[in-house]
PDB file of C-alpha atoms in Angstrom:
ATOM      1  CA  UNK A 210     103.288  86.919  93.909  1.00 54.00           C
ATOM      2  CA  UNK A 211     104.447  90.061  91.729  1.00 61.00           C
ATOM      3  CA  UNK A 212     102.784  88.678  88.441  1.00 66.00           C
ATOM      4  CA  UNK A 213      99.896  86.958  89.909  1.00 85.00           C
ATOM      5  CA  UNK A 214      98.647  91.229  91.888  1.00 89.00           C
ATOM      6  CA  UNK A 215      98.607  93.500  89.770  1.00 91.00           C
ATOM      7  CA  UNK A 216     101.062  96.684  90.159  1.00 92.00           C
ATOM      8  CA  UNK A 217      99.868  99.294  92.203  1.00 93.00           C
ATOM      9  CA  UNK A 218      98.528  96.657  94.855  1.00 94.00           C
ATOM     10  CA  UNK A 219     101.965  95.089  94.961  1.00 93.00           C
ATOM     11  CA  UNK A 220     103.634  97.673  95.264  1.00 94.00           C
ATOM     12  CA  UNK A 221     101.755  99.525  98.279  1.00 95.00           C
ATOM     13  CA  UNK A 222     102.367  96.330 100.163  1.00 94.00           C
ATOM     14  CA  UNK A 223     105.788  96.429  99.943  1.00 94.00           C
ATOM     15  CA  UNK A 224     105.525  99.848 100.760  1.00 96.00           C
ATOM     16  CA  UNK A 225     103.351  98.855 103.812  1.00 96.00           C
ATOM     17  CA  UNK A 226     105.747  96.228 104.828  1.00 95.00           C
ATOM     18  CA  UNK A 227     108.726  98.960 105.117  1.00 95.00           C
ATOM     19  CA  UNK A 228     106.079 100.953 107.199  1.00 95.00           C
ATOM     20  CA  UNK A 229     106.083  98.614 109.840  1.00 95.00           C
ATOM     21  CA  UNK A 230     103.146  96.076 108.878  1.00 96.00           C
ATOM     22  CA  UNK A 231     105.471  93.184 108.115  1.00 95.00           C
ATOM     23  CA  UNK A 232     103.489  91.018 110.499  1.00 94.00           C
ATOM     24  CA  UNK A 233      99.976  91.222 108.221  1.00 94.00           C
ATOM     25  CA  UNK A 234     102.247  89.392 105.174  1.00 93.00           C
ATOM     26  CA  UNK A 235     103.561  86.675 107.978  1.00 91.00           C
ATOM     27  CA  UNK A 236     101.655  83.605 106.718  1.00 88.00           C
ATOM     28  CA  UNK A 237     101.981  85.157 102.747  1.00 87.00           C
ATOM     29  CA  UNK A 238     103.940  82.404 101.137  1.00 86.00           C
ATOM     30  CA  UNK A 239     101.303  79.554 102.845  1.00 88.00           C
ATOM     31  CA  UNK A 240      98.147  81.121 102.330  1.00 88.00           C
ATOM     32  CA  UNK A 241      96.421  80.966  98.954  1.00 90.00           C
ATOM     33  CA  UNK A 242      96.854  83.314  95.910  1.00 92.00           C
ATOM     34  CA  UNK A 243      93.019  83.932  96.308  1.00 92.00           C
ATOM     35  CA  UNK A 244      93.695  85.043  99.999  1.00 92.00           C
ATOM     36  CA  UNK A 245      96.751  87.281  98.970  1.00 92.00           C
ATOM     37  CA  UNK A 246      94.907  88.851  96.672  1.00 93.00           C
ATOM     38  CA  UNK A 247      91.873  89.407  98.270  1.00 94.00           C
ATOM     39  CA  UNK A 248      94.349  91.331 100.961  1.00 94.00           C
ATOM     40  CA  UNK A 249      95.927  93.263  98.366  1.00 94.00           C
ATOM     41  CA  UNK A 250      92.618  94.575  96.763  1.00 94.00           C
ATOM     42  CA  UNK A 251      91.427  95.034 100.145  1.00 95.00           C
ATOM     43  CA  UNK A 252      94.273  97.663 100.987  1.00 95.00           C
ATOM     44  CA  UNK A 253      94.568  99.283  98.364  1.00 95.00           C
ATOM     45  CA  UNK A 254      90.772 100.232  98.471  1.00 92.00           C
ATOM     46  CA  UNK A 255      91.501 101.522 102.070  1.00 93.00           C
ATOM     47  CA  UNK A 256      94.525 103.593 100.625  1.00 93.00           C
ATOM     48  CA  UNK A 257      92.286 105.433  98.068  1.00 89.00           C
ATOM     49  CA  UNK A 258      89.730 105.525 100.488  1.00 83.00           C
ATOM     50  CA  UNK A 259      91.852 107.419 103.002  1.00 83.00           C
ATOM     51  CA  UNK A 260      93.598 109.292  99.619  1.00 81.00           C
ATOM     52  CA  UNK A 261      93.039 113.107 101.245  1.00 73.00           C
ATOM     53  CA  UNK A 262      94.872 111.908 104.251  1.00 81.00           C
ATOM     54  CA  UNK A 263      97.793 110.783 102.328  1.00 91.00           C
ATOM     55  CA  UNK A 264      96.634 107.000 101.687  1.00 92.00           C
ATOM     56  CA  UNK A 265      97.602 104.551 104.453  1.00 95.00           C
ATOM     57  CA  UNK A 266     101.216 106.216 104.871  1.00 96.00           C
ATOM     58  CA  UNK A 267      99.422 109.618 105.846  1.00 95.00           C
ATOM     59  CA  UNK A 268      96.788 107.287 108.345  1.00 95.00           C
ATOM     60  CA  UNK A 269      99.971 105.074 109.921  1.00 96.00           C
ATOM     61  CA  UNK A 270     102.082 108.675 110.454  1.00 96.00           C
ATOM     62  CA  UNK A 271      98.903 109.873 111.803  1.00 94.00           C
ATOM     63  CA  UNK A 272      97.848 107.234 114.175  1.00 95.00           C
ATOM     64  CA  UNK A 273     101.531 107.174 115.265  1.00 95.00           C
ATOM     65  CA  UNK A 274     101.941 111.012 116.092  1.00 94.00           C
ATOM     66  CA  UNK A 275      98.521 111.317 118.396  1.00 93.00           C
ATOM     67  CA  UNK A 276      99.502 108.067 119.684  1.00 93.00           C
ATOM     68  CA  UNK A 277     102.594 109.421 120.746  1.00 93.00           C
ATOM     69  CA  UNK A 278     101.236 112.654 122.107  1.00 92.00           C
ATOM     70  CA  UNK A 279      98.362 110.805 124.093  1.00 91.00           C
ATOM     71  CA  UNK A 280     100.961 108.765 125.639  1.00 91.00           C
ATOM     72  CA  UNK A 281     103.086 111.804 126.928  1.00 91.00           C
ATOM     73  CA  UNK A 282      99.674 113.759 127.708  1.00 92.00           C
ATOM     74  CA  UNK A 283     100.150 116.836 124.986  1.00 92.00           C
ATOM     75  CA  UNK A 284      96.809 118.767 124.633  1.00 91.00           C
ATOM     76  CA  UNK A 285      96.257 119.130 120.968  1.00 86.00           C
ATOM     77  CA  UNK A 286      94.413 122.289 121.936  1.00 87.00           C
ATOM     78  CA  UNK A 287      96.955 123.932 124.273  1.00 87.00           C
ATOM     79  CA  UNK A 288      97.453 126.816 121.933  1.00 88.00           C
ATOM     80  CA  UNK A 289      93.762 127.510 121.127  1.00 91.00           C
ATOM     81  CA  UNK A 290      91.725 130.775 122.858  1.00 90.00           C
ATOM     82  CA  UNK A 291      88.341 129.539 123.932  1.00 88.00           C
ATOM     83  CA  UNK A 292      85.739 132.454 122.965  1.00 87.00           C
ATOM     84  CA  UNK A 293      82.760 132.352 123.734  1.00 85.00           C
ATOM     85  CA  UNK A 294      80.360 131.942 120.415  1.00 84.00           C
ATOM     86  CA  UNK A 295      77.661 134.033 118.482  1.00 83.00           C
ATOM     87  CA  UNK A 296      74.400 133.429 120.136  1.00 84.00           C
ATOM     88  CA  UNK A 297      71.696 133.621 122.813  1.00 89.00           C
ATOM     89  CA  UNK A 298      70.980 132.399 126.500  1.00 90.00           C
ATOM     90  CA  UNK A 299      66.991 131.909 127.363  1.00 92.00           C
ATOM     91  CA  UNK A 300      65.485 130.867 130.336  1.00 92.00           C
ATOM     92  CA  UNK A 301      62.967 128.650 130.169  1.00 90.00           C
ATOM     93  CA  UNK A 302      59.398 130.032 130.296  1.00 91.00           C
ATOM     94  CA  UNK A 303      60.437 133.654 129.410  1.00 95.00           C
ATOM     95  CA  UNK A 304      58.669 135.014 126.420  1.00 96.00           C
ATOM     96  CA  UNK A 305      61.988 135.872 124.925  1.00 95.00           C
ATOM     97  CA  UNK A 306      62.085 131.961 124.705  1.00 95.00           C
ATOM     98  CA  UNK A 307      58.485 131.534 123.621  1.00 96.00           C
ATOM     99  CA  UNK A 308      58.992 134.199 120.834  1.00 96.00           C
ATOM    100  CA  UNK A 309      62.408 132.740 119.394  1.00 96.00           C
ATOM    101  CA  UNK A 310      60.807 129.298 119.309  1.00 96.00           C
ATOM    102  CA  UNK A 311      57.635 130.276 117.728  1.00 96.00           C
ATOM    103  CA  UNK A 312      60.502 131.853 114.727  1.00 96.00           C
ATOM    104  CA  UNK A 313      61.824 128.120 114.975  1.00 96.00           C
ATOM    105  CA  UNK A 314      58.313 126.269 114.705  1.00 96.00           C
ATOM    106  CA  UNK A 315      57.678 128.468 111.500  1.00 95.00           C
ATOM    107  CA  UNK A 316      61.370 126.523 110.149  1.00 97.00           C
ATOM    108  CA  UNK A 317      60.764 123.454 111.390  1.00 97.00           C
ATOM    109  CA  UNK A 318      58.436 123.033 107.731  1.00 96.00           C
ATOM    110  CA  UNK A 319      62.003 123.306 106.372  1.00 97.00           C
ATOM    111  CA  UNK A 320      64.245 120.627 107.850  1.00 97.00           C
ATOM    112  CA  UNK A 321      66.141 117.558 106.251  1.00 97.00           C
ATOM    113  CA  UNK A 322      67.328 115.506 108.973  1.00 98.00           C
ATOM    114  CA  UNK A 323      70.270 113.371 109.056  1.00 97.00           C
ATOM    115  CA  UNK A 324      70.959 110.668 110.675  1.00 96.00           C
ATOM    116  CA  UNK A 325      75.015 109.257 111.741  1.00 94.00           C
ATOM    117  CA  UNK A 326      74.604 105.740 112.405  1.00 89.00           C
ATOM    118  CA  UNK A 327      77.453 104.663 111.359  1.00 79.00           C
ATOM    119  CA  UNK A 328      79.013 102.325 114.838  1.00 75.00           C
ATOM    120  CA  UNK A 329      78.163  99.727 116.915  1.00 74.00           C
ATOM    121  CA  UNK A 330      76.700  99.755 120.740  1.00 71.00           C
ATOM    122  CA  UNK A 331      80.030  97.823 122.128  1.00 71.00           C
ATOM    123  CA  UNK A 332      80.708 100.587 124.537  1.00 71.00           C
ATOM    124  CA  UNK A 333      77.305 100.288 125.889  1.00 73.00           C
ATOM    125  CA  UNK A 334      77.699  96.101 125.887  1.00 75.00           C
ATOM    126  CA  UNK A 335      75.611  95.796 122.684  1.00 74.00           C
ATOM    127  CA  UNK A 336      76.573  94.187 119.757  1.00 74.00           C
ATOM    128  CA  UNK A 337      73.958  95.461 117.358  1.00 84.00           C
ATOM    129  CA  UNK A 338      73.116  98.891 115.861  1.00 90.00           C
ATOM    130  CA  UNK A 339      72.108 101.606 118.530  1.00 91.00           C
ATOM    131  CA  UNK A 340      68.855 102.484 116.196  1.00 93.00           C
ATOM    132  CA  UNK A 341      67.357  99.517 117.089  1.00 92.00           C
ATOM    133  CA  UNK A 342      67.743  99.974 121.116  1.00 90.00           C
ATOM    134  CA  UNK A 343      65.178 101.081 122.912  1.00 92.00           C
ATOM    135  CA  UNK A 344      64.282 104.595 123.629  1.00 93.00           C
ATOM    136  CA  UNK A 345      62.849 104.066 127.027  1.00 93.00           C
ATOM    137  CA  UNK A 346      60.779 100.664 128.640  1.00 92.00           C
ATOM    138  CA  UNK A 347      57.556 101.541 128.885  1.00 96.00           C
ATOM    139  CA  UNK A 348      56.749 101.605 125.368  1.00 95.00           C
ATOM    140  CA  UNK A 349      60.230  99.838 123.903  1.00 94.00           C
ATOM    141  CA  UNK A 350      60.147 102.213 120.939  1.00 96.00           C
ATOM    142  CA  UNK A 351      63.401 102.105 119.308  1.00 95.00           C
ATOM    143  CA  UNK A 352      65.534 104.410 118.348  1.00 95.00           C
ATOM    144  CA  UNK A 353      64.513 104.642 114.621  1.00 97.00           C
ATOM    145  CA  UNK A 354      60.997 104.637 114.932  1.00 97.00           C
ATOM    146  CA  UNK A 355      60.678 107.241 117.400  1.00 97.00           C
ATOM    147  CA  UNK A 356      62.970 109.780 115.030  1.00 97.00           C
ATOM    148  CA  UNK A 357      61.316 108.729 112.426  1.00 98.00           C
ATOM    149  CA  UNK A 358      57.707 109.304 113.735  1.00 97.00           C
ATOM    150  CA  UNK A 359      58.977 112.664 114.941  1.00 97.00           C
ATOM    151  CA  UNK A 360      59.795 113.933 112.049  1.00 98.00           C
ATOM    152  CA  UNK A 361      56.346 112.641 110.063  1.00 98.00           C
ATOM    153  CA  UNK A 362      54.624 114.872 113.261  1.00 98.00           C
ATOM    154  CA  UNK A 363      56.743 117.592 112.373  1.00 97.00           C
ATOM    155  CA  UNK A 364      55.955 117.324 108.406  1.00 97.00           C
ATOM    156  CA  UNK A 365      52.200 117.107 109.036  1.00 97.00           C
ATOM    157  CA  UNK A 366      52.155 119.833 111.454  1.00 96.00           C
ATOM    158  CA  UNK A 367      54.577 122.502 109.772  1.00 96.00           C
ATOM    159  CA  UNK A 368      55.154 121.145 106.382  1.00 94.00           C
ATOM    160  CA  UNK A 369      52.729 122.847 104.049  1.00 93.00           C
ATOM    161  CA  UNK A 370      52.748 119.927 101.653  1.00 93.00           C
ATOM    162  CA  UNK A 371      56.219 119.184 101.562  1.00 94.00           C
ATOM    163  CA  UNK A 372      58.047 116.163 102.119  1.00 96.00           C
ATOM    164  CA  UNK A 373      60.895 116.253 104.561  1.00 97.00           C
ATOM    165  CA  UNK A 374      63.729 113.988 103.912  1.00 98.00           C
ATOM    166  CA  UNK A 375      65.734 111.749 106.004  1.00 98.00           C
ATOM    167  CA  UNK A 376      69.560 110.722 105.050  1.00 98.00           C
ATOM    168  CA  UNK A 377      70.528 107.878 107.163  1.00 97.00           C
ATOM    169  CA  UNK A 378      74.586 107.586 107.228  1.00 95.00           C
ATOM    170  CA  UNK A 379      75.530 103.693 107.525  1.00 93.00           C
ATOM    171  CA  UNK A 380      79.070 101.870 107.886  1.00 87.00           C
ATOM    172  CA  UNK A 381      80.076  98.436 106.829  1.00 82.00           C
ATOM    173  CA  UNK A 382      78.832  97.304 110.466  1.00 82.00           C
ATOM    174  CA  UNK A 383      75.621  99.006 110.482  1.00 89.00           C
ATOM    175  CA  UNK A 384      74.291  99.006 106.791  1.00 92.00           C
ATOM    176  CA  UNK A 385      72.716  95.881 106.240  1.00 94.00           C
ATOM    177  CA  UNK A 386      71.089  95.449 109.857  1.00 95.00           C
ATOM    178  CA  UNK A 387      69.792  99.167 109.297  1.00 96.00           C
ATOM    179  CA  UNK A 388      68.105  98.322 106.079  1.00 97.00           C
ATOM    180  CA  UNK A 389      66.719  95.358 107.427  1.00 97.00           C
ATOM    181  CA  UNK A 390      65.226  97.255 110.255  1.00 96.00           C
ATOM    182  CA  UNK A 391      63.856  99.831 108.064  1.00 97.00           C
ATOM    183  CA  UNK A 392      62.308  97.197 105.676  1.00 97.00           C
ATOM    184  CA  UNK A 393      60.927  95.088 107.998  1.00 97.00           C
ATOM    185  CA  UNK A 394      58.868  97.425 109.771  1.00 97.00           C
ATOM    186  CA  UNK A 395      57.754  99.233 106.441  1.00 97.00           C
ATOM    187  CA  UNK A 396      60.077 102.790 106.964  1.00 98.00           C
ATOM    188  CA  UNK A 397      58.036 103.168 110.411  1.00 97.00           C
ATOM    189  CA  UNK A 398      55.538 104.818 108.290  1.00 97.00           C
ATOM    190  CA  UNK A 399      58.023 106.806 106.142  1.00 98.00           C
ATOM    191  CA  UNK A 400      58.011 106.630 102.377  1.00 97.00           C
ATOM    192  CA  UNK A 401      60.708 104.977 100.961  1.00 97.00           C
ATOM    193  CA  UNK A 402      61.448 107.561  98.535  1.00 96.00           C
ATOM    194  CA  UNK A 403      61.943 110.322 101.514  1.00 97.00           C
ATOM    195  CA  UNK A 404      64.843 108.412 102.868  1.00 98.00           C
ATOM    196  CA  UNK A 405      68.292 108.051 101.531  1.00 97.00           C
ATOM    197  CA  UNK A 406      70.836 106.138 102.522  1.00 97.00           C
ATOM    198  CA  UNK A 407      74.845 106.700 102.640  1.00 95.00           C
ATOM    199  CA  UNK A 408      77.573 104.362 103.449  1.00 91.00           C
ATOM    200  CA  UNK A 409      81.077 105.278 104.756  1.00 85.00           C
ATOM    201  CA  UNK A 410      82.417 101.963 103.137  1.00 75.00           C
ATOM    202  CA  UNK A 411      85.733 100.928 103.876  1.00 78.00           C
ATOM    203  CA  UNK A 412      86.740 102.556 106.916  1.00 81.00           C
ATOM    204  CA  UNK A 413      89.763 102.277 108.364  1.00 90.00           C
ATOM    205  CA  UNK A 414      92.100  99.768 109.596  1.00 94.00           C
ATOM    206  CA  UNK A 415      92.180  99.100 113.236  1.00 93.00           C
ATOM    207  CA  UNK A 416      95.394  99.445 115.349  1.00 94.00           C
ATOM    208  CA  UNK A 417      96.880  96.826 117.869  1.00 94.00           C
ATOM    209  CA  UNK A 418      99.066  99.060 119.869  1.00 93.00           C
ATOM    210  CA  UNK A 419     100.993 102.472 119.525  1.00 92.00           C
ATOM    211  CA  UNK A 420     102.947 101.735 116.813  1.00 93.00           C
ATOM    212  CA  UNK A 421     100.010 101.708 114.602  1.00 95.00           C
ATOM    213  CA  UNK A 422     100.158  98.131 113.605  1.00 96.00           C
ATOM    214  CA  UNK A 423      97.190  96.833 112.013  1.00 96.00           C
ATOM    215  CA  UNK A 424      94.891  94.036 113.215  1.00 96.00           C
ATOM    216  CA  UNK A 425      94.341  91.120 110.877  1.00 94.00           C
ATOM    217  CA  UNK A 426      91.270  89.094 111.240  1.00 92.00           C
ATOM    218  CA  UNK A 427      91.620  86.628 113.730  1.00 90.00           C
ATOM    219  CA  UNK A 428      89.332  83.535 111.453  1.00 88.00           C
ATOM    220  CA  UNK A 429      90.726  85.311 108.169  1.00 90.00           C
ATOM    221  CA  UNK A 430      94.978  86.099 107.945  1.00 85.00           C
ATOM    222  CA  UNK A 431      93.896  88.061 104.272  1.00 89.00           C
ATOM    223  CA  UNK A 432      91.394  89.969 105.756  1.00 93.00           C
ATOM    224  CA  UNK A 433      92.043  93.543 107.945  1.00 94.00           C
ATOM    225  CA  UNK A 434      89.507  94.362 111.030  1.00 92.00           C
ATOM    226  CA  UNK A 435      88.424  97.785 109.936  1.00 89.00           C
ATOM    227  CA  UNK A 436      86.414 100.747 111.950  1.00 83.00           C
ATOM    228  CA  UNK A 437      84.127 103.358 110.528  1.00 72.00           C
ATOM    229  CA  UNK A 438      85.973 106.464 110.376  1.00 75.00           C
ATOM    230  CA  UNK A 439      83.847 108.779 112.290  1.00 77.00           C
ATOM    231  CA  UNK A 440      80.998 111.061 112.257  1.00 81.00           C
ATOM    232  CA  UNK A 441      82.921 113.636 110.301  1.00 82.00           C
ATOM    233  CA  UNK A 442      82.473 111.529 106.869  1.00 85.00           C
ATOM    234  CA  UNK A 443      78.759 112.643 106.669  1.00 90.00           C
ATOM    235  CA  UNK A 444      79.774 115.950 105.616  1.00 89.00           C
ATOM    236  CA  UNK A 445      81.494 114.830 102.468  1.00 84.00           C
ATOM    237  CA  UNK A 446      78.782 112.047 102.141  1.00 89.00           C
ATOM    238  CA  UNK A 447      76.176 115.014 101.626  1.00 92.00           C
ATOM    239  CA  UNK A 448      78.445 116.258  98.853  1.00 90.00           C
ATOM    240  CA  UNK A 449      79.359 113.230  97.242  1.00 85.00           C
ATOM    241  CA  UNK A 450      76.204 112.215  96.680  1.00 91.00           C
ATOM    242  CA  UNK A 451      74.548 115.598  96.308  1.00 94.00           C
ATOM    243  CA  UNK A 452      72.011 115.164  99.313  1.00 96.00           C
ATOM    244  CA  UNK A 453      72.048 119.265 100.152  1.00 93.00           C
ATOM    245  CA  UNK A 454      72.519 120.233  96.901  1.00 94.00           C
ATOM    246  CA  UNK A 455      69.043 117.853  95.921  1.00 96.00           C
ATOM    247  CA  UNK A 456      67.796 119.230  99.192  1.00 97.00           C
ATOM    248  CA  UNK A 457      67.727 122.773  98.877  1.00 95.00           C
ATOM    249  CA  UNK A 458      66.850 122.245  94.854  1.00 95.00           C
ATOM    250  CA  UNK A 459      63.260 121.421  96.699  1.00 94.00           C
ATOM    251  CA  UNK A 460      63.236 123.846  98.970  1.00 94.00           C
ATOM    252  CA  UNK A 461      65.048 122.163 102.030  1.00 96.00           C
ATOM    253  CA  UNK A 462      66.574 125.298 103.949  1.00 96.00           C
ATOM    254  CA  UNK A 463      68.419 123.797 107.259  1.00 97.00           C
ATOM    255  CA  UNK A 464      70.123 120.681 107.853  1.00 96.00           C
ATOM    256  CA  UNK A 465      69.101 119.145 111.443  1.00 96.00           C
ATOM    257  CA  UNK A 466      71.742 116.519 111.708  1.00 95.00           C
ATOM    258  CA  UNK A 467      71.296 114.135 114.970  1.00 94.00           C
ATOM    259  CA  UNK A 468      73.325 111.249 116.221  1.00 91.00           C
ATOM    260  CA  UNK A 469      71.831 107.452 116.765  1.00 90.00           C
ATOM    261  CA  UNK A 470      71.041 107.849 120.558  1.00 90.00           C
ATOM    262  CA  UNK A 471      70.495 111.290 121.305  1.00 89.00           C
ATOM    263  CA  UNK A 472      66.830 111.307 121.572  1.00 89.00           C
ATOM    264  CA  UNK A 473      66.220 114.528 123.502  1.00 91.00           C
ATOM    265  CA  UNK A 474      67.973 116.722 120.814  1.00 89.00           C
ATOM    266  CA  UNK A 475      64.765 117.564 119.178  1.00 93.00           C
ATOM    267  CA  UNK A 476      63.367 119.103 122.164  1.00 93.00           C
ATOM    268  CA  UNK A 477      65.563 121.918 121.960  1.00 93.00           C
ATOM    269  CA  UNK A 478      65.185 122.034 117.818  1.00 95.00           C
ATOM    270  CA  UNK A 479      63.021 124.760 117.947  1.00 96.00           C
ATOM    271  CA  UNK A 480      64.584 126.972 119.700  1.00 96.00           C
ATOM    272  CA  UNK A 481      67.637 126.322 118.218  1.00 95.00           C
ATOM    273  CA  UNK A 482      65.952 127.231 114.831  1.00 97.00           C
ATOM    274  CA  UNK A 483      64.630 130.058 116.070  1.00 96.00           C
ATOM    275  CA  UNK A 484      68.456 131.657 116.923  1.00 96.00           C
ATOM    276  CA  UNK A 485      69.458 130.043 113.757  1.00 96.00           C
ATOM    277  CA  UNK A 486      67.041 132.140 111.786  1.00 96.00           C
ATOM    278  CA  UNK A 487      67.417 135.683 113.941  1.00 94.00           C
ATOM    279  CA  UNK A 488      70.793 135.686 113.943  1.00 94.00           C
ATOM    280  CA  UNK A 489      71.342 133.903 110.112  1.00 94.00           C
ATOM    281  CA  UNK A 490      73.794 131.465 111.517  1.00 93.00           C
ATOM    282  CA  UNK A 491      75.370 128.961 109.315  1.00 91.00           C
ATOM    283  CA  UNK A 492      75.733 126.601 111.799  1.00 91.00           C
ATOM    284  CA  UNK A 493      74.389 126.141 115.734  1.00 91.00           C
ATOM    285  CA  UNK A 494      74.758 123.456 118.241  1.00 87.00           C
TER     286      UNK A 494
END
């Protein structure tokens, strides 16, 4: 096997197998060289992938230590001070509220708007991606095309000319469903050009129990079940791939950044804008 993968992959799975994933190289001396190599390039593209978090040694340690405290019931946040954070309470109807969301409606000209939709509906009993569930049942508008039609209101009404972006964040599980969705109803309306799209990739590799062990495909023994990492990624998906920075080059000021079934957030976006603005907040939620 050593001459037929090259170095680096070789060696991180005998590094892995000394972690404790012995079990994923079980049926290694009967399954093809294709299939062994197609497992070794396949981990070794989730060990750069996770390289900031100390490759897949960093992720196993990890996984095993809040494992390990979520088994014995440790708070993580035991030894943090709640305070309470920079900003304003409004009741509804108030002019206090009308004034800071007529500030906000005067932003709104201003927004990019991002999109995580990155996992699956399992949790909910749905195996597809949560854009494409309905909104409500009257109308059956999905997820996509009501967000999407929002924010064409909002650049008609408050844009002066501009063009308000979208960046849609995708996953390995969502990606090519998404795009299909997207192209087969014509962008809802959107232009193609306004919306970018940005994958997570590889993800991660999915754990069996609490000692981390990773889950091999149950039609594929070369093949790992992976999971999108999270929501977090989208913030160094906007860097990566210079979204902001192409952003604010044309005059994009604030980032509205939603997730895939959280319709009602843009009821409260201009107000939110407006406290954003007054009090020149970096970041509100």
């Amino acid at each position: 096997s050593q001459s037929s993968i090259p170095k680096d992959q070789f060696e991180l799975c005998c590094k892995l197998y000394e972690l404790g994933q012995s079990h994923i190289f079980e049926e290694w001396d009967i399954i093809p060289m294709s299939d062994r190599k197609a497992l070794a390039k396949q981990l070794l593209a989730l060990d750069e992938e996770y390289s900031a978090g100390g490759g897949l040694a960093g992720y196993i340690a990890n996984a095993k230590k809040l494992l390990e405290n979520s088994k014995k019931g440790v708070n993580p946040l035991a030894d943090w001070k709640p305070e309470v954070p920079v900003g304003e309470a409004f009741t509804l109807g108030t002019p206090e509220y009308a004034e800071t969301e007529k500030i906000g409606m005067k932003e709104m000209g201003y927004c990019g708007f991002v999109l995580v939709a990155g996992g699956l509906g399992e949790r909910l009993g749905y195996s597809s991606i949560k854009v494409g569930l309905p909104t409500e049942l009257a109308t059956e508008t999905r997820y996509l095309d009501y967000y999407i039609s929002y924010i064409l209101a909002v650049q008609k009404k408050y844009g002066d000319g501009r063009i308000l972006p979208l960046c849609i964040m995708t996953s390995n599980d969502t990606h090519e469903k998404t795009m299909q969705l997207l192209n087969v109803n014509n962008y809802f309306g959107m232009r193609k050009s306004q919306v970018t799209v940005v994958i997570q990739g590889q993800g991660v590799p999915a754990l069996a129990d609490n000692n981390a062990k990773f889950v091999l495909a149950e039609d594929n023994p070369s093949k790992l079940v992976t999971k999108p990492h999270g929501h977090g990624d989208i913030h160094s998906l906007l860097y990566k791939n210079q979204v902001a920075k192409k952003w604010k080059d044309k005059g994009i000021k604030w980032l509205c950044l939603f997730q895939d079934t959280n319709g009602l957030a843009f009821h409260t976006l201009p107000i939110m804008l407006g406290v954003s603005s007054k009090l020149d907040l970096i970041m509100n939620s």
